[in-house]
XYZ file of C-alpha atoms in Angstrom:
642
model
C -95.858 21.006 -28.883
C -92.481 21.421 -31.407
C -90.241 19.361 -31.136
C -86.608 20.381 -31.687
C -84.108 18.099 -33.884
C -81.979 15.367 -32.386
C -78.390 16.836 -32.469
C -80.446 20.441 -30.668
C -82.138 18.132 -27.870
C -79.720 17.050 -27.511
C -77.074 20.644 -26.940
C -79.714 20.644 -23.594
C -78.698 17.182 -21.843
C -79.189 13.771 -21.653
C -81.605 11.632 -23.864
C -83.194 8.362 -22.429
C -84.004 5.908 -25.403
C -85.968 2.428 -25.002
C -84.951 -0.839 -24.293
C -84.435 -4.433 -26.022
C -87.636 -5.646 -28.543
C -85.827 -8.665 -29.561
C -86.336 -10.475 -26.065
C -89.516 -8.425 -25.217
C -91.268 -10.177 -28.246
C -89.631 -13.605 -26.781
C -91.089 -13.818 -23.458
C -93.828 -13.151 -25.269
C -94.114 -15.841 -26.961
C -92.192 -15.462 -30.187
C -89.084 -17.921 -30.698
C -86.104 -16.114 -32.042
C -86.609 -18.589 -35.799
C -89.611 -15.508 -35.908
C -88.328 -12.870 -38.230
C -89.728 -9.855 -35.680
C -89.387 -7.503 -38.417
C -91.969 -9.520 -39.940
C -94.609 -8.702 -36.915
C -94.585 -5.427 -37.519
C -97.579 -6.394 -40.191
C -98.239 -9.752 -39.076
C -98.623 -8.729 -35.394
C -98.861 -4.952 -34.932
C -100.517 -4.490 -31.648
C -97.740 -6.274 -29.873
C -94.650 -4.067 -31.082
C -97.400 -0.879 -30.932
C -97.725 -2.334 -27.191
C -94.035 -2.289 -26.848
C -93.278 1.008 -28.115
C -95.728 1.282 -25.876
C -94.827 0.817 -22.623
C -91.014 2.100 -23.173
C -92.723 5.755 -23.304
C -93.813 5.233 -19.841
C -91.091 4.262 -18.603
C -90.812 7.508 -19.404
C -88.339 7.137 -22.827
C -87.237 10.370 -24.687
C -86.204 8.337 -28.184
C -87.553 4.609 -29.468
C -85.959 2.426 -31.985
C -88.227 1.603 -34.362
C -88.525 -2.913 -34.695
C -86.008 -2.603 -37.929
C -82.928 -4.495 -36.255
C -82.438 -7.441 -39.167
C -84.815 -5.504 -41.907
C -82.687 -5.856 -44.617
C -82.353 -7.705 -47.858
C -80.201 -10.069 -46.702
C -81.587 -11.052 -43.447
C -84.652 -10.890 -44.566
C -84.346 -14.124 -47.388
C -83.319 -15.939 -44.203
C -87.627 -15.938 -44.277
C -88.331 -15.526 -47.774
C -89.036 -11.644 -47.585
C -85.838 -10.245 -49.122
C -88.750 -8.334 -51.933
C -90.447 -6.534 -48.145
C -87.567 -4.479 -46.701
C -89.004 -1.628 -47.937
C -92.923 -2.450 -46.230
C -91.446 -4.142 -43.392
C -89.463 -0.884 -43.222
C -91.523 1.039 -43.393
C -94.472 -0.466 -41.229
C -91.444 -0.300 -38.739
C -91.008 3.448 -38.214
C -95.310 3.479 -38.339
C -95.446 1.951 -35.715
C -93.155 3.830 -33.754
C -94.530 6.597 -35.022
C -98.168 5.990 -33.719
C -96.784 5.516 -30.148
C -95.206 8.437 -30.279
C -99.010 10.395 -31.010
C -100.332 8.720 -28.245
C -97.218 9.741 -25.908
C -98.689 13.434 -27.238
C -95.134 14.740 -26.129
C -91.833 15.052 -27.378
C -90.578 12.047 -28.805
C -87.821 11.423 -30.738
C -87.609 8.245 -33.796
C -84.787 6.312 -34.817
C -84.786 3.783 -37.277
C -82.779 0.589 -37.001
C -80.497 -0.777 -38.470
C -78.585 -4.403 -37.627
C -75.565 -5.918 -39.044
C -75.860 -7.608 -42.840
C -75.950 -10.842 -41.288
C -73.645 -12.427 -43.715
C -69.993 -12.119 -43.832
C -68.151 -9.710 -46.363
C -65.010 -10.181 -48.653
C -62.417 -10.800 -47.299
C -63.688 -13.338 -44.658
C -66.752 -14.069 -47.394
C -69.041 -14.068 -50.519
C -70.122 -10.318 -50.104
C -68.412 -7.253 -51.287
C -68.265 -4.191 -49.707
C -69.946 -2.139 -52.407
C -72.805 -4.747 -52.125
C -73.384 -4.296 -48.454
C -73.146 -0.616 -48.448
C -76.274 -0.996 -51.418
C -78.607 -3.092 -48.929
C -77.350 -0.714 -46.102
C -78.868 1.985 -48.874
C -81.538 0.278 -49.384
C -82.384 -0.417 -45.719
C -82.155 3.700 -44.773
C -83.655 5.320 -47.523
C -87.111 3.345 -46.554
C -86.727 4.425 -43.356
C -85.307 8.058 -44.587
C -88.823 7.711 -46.249
C -90.922 6.263 -43.538
C -89.448 10.175 -41.732
C -87.351 9.189 -39.001
C -85.327 11.321 -36.507
C -82.262 9.772 -36.736
C -80.233 6.370 -38.027
C -79.444 3.988 -35.060
C -76.186 1.889 -36.820
C -75.569 -1.193 -33.187
C -73.868 -3.905 -32.447
C -72.320 -4.244 -35.050
C -68.811 -5.925 -34.845
C -67.253 -5.625 -38.202
C -65.627 -1.599 -37.916
C -65.014 -1.685 -41.748
C -69.244 -2.800 -41.892
C -70.350 0.056 -39.505
C -67.928 2.010 -42.019
C -70.280 0.820 -44.867
C -73.737 1.338 -43.515
C -72.347 5.402 -41.965
C -71.585 5.361 -46.122
C -75.379 4.057 -46.858
C -76.688 6.567 -44.477
C -74.203 9.686 -45.898
C -75.023 8.726 -49.191
C -78.812 7.747 -48.983
C -79.888 10.430 -46.085
C -77.666 12.704 -45.787
C -80.450 15.378 -44.025
C -80.552 12.148 -40.977
C -77.834 12.091 -37.487
C -76.365 9.181 -37.354
C -76.344 7.285 -33.942
C -73.201 4.530 -35.079
C -72.917 1.842 -32.192
C -70.055 -0.288 -32.417
C -70.088 -4.160 -29.966
C -67.443 -4.805 -27.177
C -66.164 -8.248 -26.186
C -65.753 -8.913 -22.051
C -62.179 -7.318 -22.604
C -63.241 -4.820 -24.006
C -62.507 -4.558 -28.098
C -64.696 -5.502 -30.358
C -64.792 -9.322 -31.889
C -62.845 -7.902 -34.890
C -59.525 -6.953 -32.627
C -60.412 -3.175 -32.770
C -60.551 -0.911 -29.611
C -62.888 1.835 -28.451
C -59.795 4.765 -29.664
C -60.275 2.971 -33.013
C -63.516 3.389 -33.448
C -63.753 6.385 -32.571
C -60.944 8.167 -34.801
C -62.593 6.432 -37.722
C -66.179 7.759 -36.883
C -64.439 11.527 -35.970
C -62.811 10.892 -39.165
C -66.304 10.441 -41.542
C -67.755 13.122 -38.993
C -70.255 10.911 -37.834
C -72.068 13.174 -34.349
C -73.304 10.099 -32.338
C -71.063 8.068 -31.178
C -70.912 4.739 -28.793
C -71.979 1.170 -27.750
C -73.868 -1.079 -27.107
C -74.975 -4.877 -26.553
C -72.800 -8.015 -25.852
C -72.085 -6.990 -22.215
C -73.372 -5.273 -19.524
C -73.465 -1.979 -18.243
C -70.071 -2.679 -16.343
C -68.153 -4.337 -18.527
C -69.215 -0.931 -20.845
C -68.311 1.557 -17.979
C -64.180 1.173 -19.650
C -65.038 1.372 -23.106
C -66.868 4.535 -22.996
C -64.326 5.510 -20.799
C -62.099 4.783 -23.226
C -63.875 6.466 -26.211
C -64.243 9.950 -24.562
C -60.703 10.518 -23.169
C -59.703 9.754 -27.036
C -62.702 11.778 -28.077
C -61.625 14.718 -25.462
C -57.743 14.199 -26.921
C -59.036 15.236 -30.124
C -60.068 18.448 -29.747
C -62.652 20.411 -31.777
C -66.444 19.614 -31.560
C -67.268 16.217 -30.080
C -69.768 13.727 -30.436
C -72.463 13.149 -28.738
C -71.807 9.584 -26.916
C -74.457 7.365 -26.430
C -74.080 3.293 -23.948
C -76.826 0.336 -24.227
C -75.730 -1.952 -22.417
C -76.847 -5.996 -22.145
C -79.114 -6.213 -18.962
C -75.573 -8.138 -18.401
C -73.988 -11.598 -19.455
C -77.366 -14.237 -20.804
C -78.690 -17.718 -19.007
C -80.702 -19.883 -19.762
C -83.176 -21.104 -16.579
C -85.996 -23.339 -17.445
C -85.213 -23.794 -20.594
C -86.105 -19.637 -21.389
C -84.118 -17.220 -21.982
C -82.918 -15.532 -18.362
C -81.365 -11.578 -18.146
C -79.581 -11.183 -14.054
C -78.305 -7.129 -14.190
C -81.718 -5.811 -11.932
C -83.183 -1.743 -13.128
C -81.418 -0.642 -9.900
C -78.750 -2.563 -11.517
C -79.072 -0.200 -14.202
C -79.692 3.318 -12.661
C -76.478 3.370 -10.288
C -74.659 3.779 -13.226
C -76.839 6.595 -14.773
C -74.673 9.330 -13.127
C -71.133 6.818 -14.330
C -72.361 7.725 -17.294
C -73.660 11.019 -17.250
C -70.152 11.405 -15.978
C -68.486 10.542 -19.232
C -70.668 13.131 -20.691
C -73.248 10.282 -22.441
C -75.870 11.999 -23.779
C -77.886 8.894 -24.725
C -78.805 6.372 -22.455
C -80.566 3.513 -23.431
C -81.063 -0.090 -23.116
C -80.106 -3.308 -25.166
C -80.697 -6.938 -24.803
C -81.896 -8.058 -21.746
C -83.667 -4.460 -21.074
C -87.352 -4.403 -19.913
C -89.669 -1.285 -18.743
C -88.897 -1.360 -15.962
C -84.938 -1.047 -16.704
C -85.610 2.699 -17.733
C -88.126 3.756 -16.125
C -85.392 3.312 -12.929
C -82.992 4.633 -15.766
C -85.655 7.694 -15.724
C -85.525 8.165 -12.040
C -82.235 8.341 -11.664
C -81.777 11.034 -14.251
C -84.536 13.048 -12.314
C -82.601 12.567 -9.294
C -79.730 13.397 -11.166
C -81.083 16.432 -12.168
C -82.567 18.240 -8.868
C -78.484 16.946 -7.037
C -77.061 20.294 -7.259
C -73.788 19.844 -9.329
C -71.076 20.432 -6.116
C -72.613 17.671 -4.130
C -72.330 15.015 -6.821
C -68.944 13.009 -6.570
C -65.963 11.590 -8.799
C -66.661 8.511 -10.296
C -62.620 7.973 -9.726
C -62.080 8.436 -6.417
C -59.618 6.339 -4.170
C -57.609 5.495 -7.550
C -54.507 6.884 -7.076
C -52.757 7.153 -9.815
C -48.215 7.126 -9.916
C -46.511 9.713 -10.601
C -45.736 9.935 -13.838
C -41.748 8.883 -14.596
C -39.054 9.243 -17.546
C -38.237 5.213 -17.326
C -34.622 4.506 -18.434
C -35.024 3.527 -22.089
C -33.126 0.292 -23.420
C -30.233 -0.045 -24.546
C -32.019 -1.423 -27.783
C -34.313 1.690 -27.112
C -30.767 3.971 -27.614
C -28.840 2.430 -30.824
C -32.357 2.634 -32.414
C -33.120 5.651 -31.217
C -29.543 7.329 -31.901
C -29.976 5.497 -35.102
C -27.059 2.955 -34.898
C -26.684 -0.131 -37.167
C -28.883 -2.991 -34.439
C -27.674 -6.828 -34.571
C -30.511 -9.129 -32.949
C -29.625 -13.154 -33.114
C -32.949 -15.167 -32.461
C -32.423 -18.239 -30.264
C -34.788 -21.052 -29.654
C -34.515 -21.866 -25.603
C -33.643 -25.334 -24.787
C -34.882 -28.186 -24.956
C -34.526 -29.478 -20.214
C -34.198 -27.083 -18.200
C -30.495 -27.134 -18.934
C -29.593 -23.984 -20.204
C -25.585 -23.363 -20.092
C -25.239 -24.237 -23.794
C -27.626 -21.606 -24.326
C -25.411 -19.193 -22.115
C -22.490 -20.217 -23.979
C -23.335 -18.704 -27.405
C -25.307 -15.943 -25.619
C -21.642 -14.662 -24.887
C -19.737 -15.497 -27.508
C -23.151 -13.895 -29.374
C -22.156 -10.625 -26.806
C -18.352 -10.766 -27.641
C -18.161 -10.778 -31.512
C -20.455 -7.307 -31.133
C -24.714 -8.744 -31.699
C -26.645 -6.242 -29.644
C -29.381 -9.140 -28.557
C -30.989 -11.607 -28.069
C -34.088 -12.196 -29.997
C -35.765 -15.635 -27.431
C -38.509 -16.774 -29.269
C -41.332 -18.735 -26.929
C -42.176 -22.263 -27.596
C -41.549 -22.202 -32.184
C -43.619 -24.066 -33.845
C -44.868 -25.025 -31.305
C -42.543 -27.317 -29.851
C -42.571 -27.989 -25.794
C -39.436 -25.828 -24.508
C -38.026 -24.086 -21.675
C -40.209 -20.906 -20.930
C -38.764 -18.082 -22.691
C -38.473 -15.855 -19.529
C -36.456 -17.320 -17.556
C -33.914 -17.612 -20.212
C -34.342 -13.333 -20.881
C -33.225 -13.037 -16.872
C -30.317 -16.064 -17.356
C -29.242 -14.007 -20.603
C -29.069 -10.426 -19.441
C -28.645 -11.678 -15.544
C -24.827 -13.947 -16.010
C -23.871 -12.340 -19.512
C -25.386 -8.818 -19.332
C -26.888 -9.021 -23.297
C -29.990 -7.709 -23.483
C -32.611 -9.405 -24.527
C -35.947 -9.237 -27.107
C -38.504 -11.694 -25.085
C -41.286 -12.552 -28.265
C -44.470 -13.094 -26.748
C -47.211 -14.726 -28.843
C -51.390 -13.648 -27.732
C -52.281 -17.282 -29.332
C -53.263 -19.140 -26.249
C -53.104 -16.365 -24.046
C -56.049 -15.049 -22.246
C -56.389 -11.743 -21.299
C -56.266 -12.284 -17.862
C -53.100 -14.579 -18.408
C -50.940 -11.568 -20.432
C -51.338 -8.804 -17.505
C -50.172 -11.252 -15.378
C -47.140 -12.158 -17.346
C -46.678 -8.884 -18.319
C -45.944 -7.837 -14.778
C -44.140 -10.924 -13.692
C -41.620 -10.000 -16.688
C -41.055 -6.854 -15.825
C -40.352 -8.029 -12.289
C -37.682 -9.749 -14.572
C -35.749 -6.998 -16.252
C -36.627 -7.719 -19.163
C -37.988 -4.991 -20.697
C -37.651 -5.298 -24.422
C -40.689 -7.354 -26.194
C -41.476 -8.273 -29.059
C -45.618 -9.021 -29.491
C -46.465 -11.966 -32.204
C -49.394 -14.360 -33.303
C -47.785 -17.329 -31.997
C -47.824 -20.976 -33.625
C -50.845 -21.855 -33.594
C -50.634 -25.358 -30.852
C -51.631 -27.860 -34.240
C -48.441 -27.840 -35.996
C -46.262 -29.559 -33.064
C -46.394 -31.440 -30.218
C -49.180 -30.832 -28.216
C -52.205 -30.183 -31.126
C -54.780 -30.669 -28.355
C -53.629 -27.725 -26.570
C -56.131 -24.766 -26.819
C -55.543 -22.358 -29.736
C -57.971 -19.176 -27.619
C -57.330 -15.586 -27.260
C -58.241 -12.810 -26.033
C -56.396 -10.000 -28.032
C -55.037 -9.655 -31.599
C -51.386 -8.175 -31.775
C -52.154 -4.400 -32.226
C -54.775 -4.654 -29.349
C -51.706 -6.079 -27.298
C -49.267 -3.840 -27.929
C -51.904 -0.690 -27.319
C -53.160 -2.583 -23.799
C -49.361 -2.636 -23.227
C -48.323 1.176 -24.901
C -51.074 3.036 -23.036
C -51.745 1.388 -20.316
C -49.260 -0.943 -18.790
C -46.800 1.536 -19.156
C -49.475 3.687 -18.233
C -49.363 2.446 -14.892
C -52.817 0.920 -15.280
C -54.348 -2.243 -16.538
C -56.918 -3.136 -18.539
C -59.827 -1.817 -17.261
C -58.249 1.406 -15.753
C -56.981 -0.163 -12.460
C -53.837 1.353 -11.242
C -50.771 -1.567 -11.458
C -48.423 0.687 -9.245
C -44.735 2.386 -10.951
C -45.947 2.282 -14.771
C -43.461 -0.011 -16.791
C -41.549 0.765 -19.224
C -41.900 -1.860 -22.740
C -40.377 -0.680 -25.858
C -42.278 -3.290 -28.158
C -41.810 -4.085 -31.435
C -44.538 -6.152 -33.874
C -44.316 -8.623 -37.493
C -44.037 -7.612 -41.145
C -45.019 -9.746 -43.269
C -44.233 -8.099 -46.438
C -45.096 -11.561 -48.611
C -49.015 -11.765 -47.509
C -50.282 -13.159 -50.311
C -53.463 -9.772 -49.299
C -50.206 -6.652 -48.902
C -53.740 -4.613 -48.822
C -54.910 -5.923 -45.898
C -50.875 -6.462 -44.057
C -49.806 -2.881 -44.750
C -54.067 -2.235 -42.613
C -52.633 -4.347 -39.588
C -48.721 -2.907 -40.037
C -51.117 0.798 -39.294
C -52.182 -0.399 -36.425
C -49.538 -1.440 -35.101
C -48.027 1.610 -35.893
C -51.011 3.670 -34.569
C -50.607 1.033 -31.218
C -47.745 2.651 -30.318
C -44.998 0.003 -31.942
C -41.362 1.027 -31.316
C -40.052 -1.004 -33.962
C -40.693 -4.019 -36.838
C -39.379 -6.731 -36.964
C -40.090 -8.518 -40.513
C -40.584 -12.396 -42.029
C -37.067 -13.084 -43.448
C -35.663 -11.880 -46.344
C -33.954 -13.579 -49.613
C -35.054 -10.277 -51.925
C -34.147 -6.791 -50.647
C -36.167 -5.255 -54.129
C -39.934 -7.367 -52.735
C -39.204 -5.832 -48.911
C -38.339 -2.559 -50.935
C -42.061 -2.591 -53.227
C -44.028 -3.288 -49.916
C -42.513 0.109 -48.285
C -43.169 1.003 -51.001
C -46.694 0.687 -51.060
C -47.114 1.728 -47.911
C -45.360 4.942 -48.096
C -48.023 5.790 -50.869
C -50.846 4.459 -49.369
C -50.571 5.699 -45.285
C -46.694 7.987 -45.939
C -43.763 6.530 -44.464
C -43.244 4.609 -41.783
C -41.766 6.085 -38.791
C -40.216 3.578 -36.995
C -37.419 1.451 -37.871
C -37.147 -2.150 -38.782
C -34.574 -4.886 -38.602
C -34.802 -6.629 -41.507
C -34.860 -10.492 -41.597
C -32.056 -13.286 -42.809
C -32.753 -16.797 -42.087
C -29.495 -18.621 -44.160
C -30.507 -21.511 -45.973
C -28.639 -24.915 -45.858
C -29.861 -26.644 -49.191
C -32.392 -26.810 -51.667
C -34.641 -29.051 -49.755
C -34.057 -26.511 -46.710
C -35.196 -23.344 -49.092
C -38.073 -25.972 -49.909
C -39.288 -26.342 -46.800
C -39.358 -23.472 -45.567
C -41.681 -22.090 -49.217
C -43.580 -24.500 -48.159
C -44.388 -25.835 -45.239
C -43.549 -23.065 -42.932
C -46.388 -19.312 -42.434
C -44.879 -16.559 -43.472
C -42.273 -17.660 -44.982
C -41.741 -17.242 -49.245
C -38.334 -18.840 -50.952
C -38.320 -16.693 -54.341
C -37.708 -19.126 -57.530
C -35.187 -17.469 -58.218
C -33.365 -18.263 -54.930
C -33.850 -21.581 -55.509
C -32.982 -21.359 -59.097
C -29.438 -20.859 -57.182
C -29.791 -23.050 -54.940
C -30.236 -25.756 -57.428
C -27.554 -24.920 -60.449
C -25.519 -25.238 -56.828
C -25.588 -28.070 -56.410
C -25.750 -30.304 -52.717
C -22.161 -29.596 -52.400
C -22.406 -26.140 -52.141
C -25.792 -25.161 -51.982
C -25.386 -24.656 -48.447
C -22.132 -21.718 -49.648
C -24.560 -20.455 -52.358
C -26.953 -20.187 -49.506
C -25.251 -18.071 -47.176
C -23.693 -15.805 -50.469
C -26.904 -15.255 -51.351
C -27.536 -13.800 -47.438
C -24.929 -11.848 -46.841
C -25.825 -9.867 -50.362
C -29.581 -9.389 -49.082
C -27.702 -8.545 -45.685
C -25.389 -5.875 -47.817
C -28.257 -4.444 -49.785
C -31.261 -4.451 -46.638
C -27.595 -1.850 -43.932
C -28.247 0.808 -47.026
C -32.404 1.149 -45.916
C -33.172 -0.863 -42.663
C -32.005 -0.640 -39.620
C -30.637 -3.710 -38.503
C -31.016 -7.607 -38.472
C -32.979 -10.065 -36.812
C -31.160 -12.649 -38.652
C -32.016 -16.392 -37.924
C -29.587 -19.434 -37.474
C -30.349 -22.377 -38.880
C -29.474 -25.460 -37.903
C -27.659 -23.562 -34.311
C -25.614 -22.160 -36.949
C -24.894 -19.261 -34.776
C -21.086 -19.110 -37.125
C -23.159 -17.690 -39.175
C -23.696 -15.170 -37.738
C -20.716 -13.245 -37.978
C -19.989 -13.953 -41.861
C -23.304 -11.585 -42.314
C -22.019 -9.198 -40.344
C -18.711 -9.100 -41.971
C -21.371 -8.134 -45.033
C -22.630 -4.792 -43.379
C -20.972 -2.207 -44.992
C -18.712 -0.208 -43.141
C -20.581 2.881 -42.476
C -23.111 0.421 -41.248
C -21.474 -0.590 -38.364
C -18.592 2.588 -37.552
C -20.244 5.871 -37.990
C -23.669 5.998 -39.126
C -24.747 8.784 -40.630
C -28.498 10.311 -39.259
C -31.130 11.982 -41.658
C -30.255 15.140 -40.768
C -26.617 15.926 -42.287
C -25.217 15.132 -38.947
C -23.110 11.703 -37.731
C -22.914 8.977 -34.440
C -20.870 8.309 -32.226
C -18.985 5.034 -33.286
C -20.884 1.413 -31.964
C -19.558 0.369 -28.756
């Protein structure tokens, strides 16, 4: 019987892959500290029997037992010189089982992560990683695989090196690329399903999806989000693949156990198929029994008339789309007006009366919004929500609430967002947050489930669309306007550019920077970003923190992460002497404000030591044409500031 190539076969309909290899070998008495890939030569009959069992269960596609057969993982067992022989042996065993089945069976060469961190987190350079992948992939292609399955990758940059290696070493072999996602629906490195799809589409990967880590219920929303982004992208879509674990593993009687039953797996077949999945299979903990149950479900589905099939989104009534009122901050920024925001810290106790007086004074002086920090320097203070609510309701001044991801799990983040919106707070500044170790309670947990770019996407694509992280309705959509941080002085500018790009692509509405002491440094960063990514499409509020003394400058420079006070600035304070340092610090801040006003859209003022009087002196340095009628980029003009 003539066999189609894999992509031709997928064009005809769904294909069933096999299940776990590693946990099946573990169940047969091989401990996890063994080199499972070496069993292709040391115990070939065991590996062959597992392949046979999956084929008897109804699998159409077998993965080779080569997941860790790269030079780095094999080096842990002293086998780094056997990359080619172990990969060849793995393909040969799968081929033998396929021949015995006497029906079309496709062989996918399994390629897993290298097992070592890549730079900058580790010492393995990208070029070295690609060479290691190329070595393994060339061996698999030489042995005659029908496809390459790059699976269980948690690092998108590492997966990209594997894909490029495959495209170089075996351009004729289709690539199946699978990322692994955590319980929150994001990779361990913080990449969303949408980001994964966008990146892999750019590389022309024909089959993409997810595997491992979690069970079918947790991977279902991940695949749904992937499918949605593929639809939005248009053009010829790649095929989707999903291979969940058999639930979350647990230890029982000293053995590893996975709780998801075959029938439970089978229940998800039609759900995944409704999303357009073409390759279904299993990962850790799945057995031939799971694959057999999925085969029965596929056959039952094929026999069911399409008119009788039920949609998977029954019972979810999404709110009618409404156009929310933009915040005053959003209106000003969208109109091109120069915006002034001032940061305040919540009080240390429960009495906010003094801060309300500060807010009234700042509002009367022309400040547009109050930035309210959340436990700055990890010190105990009143909840910023409470102060934001009081300022907006008692002073009538809009606030920008700092919203850190650090110390919050995904459930807490979502409930907090609902509460904040119910209080009428709409402007958020999403940040990582200060580590507890530097504050009053160093023993406090530092855990987080989501990085800032992921939180921005959750807010903009989910909450502002009336959905929670899992895709369930929250009723009416929220109307958050979201800002993000920029550290233009980051020690690794390339990494900061990539981070900012992710935040912008996630839907960020505006940017607030770390304090600027030399506007040229911010200009240089923005120029480099534009050269690499194009112009930044959202407004920037430049950070301004006047210096009070040389000691103040030295403290900020040496002890506050993200703040850099250039030596030239410190030298000016040094020359001014202690008596004139404060006035010199204000003069330098005013000079920076005058220059920043020409290429940013506002100020994010951080008054030192509660010196809110400095705000008005800084405002005097704003050029007249930026304080009054503000030219638009198209040559027209905006109305006067109210």
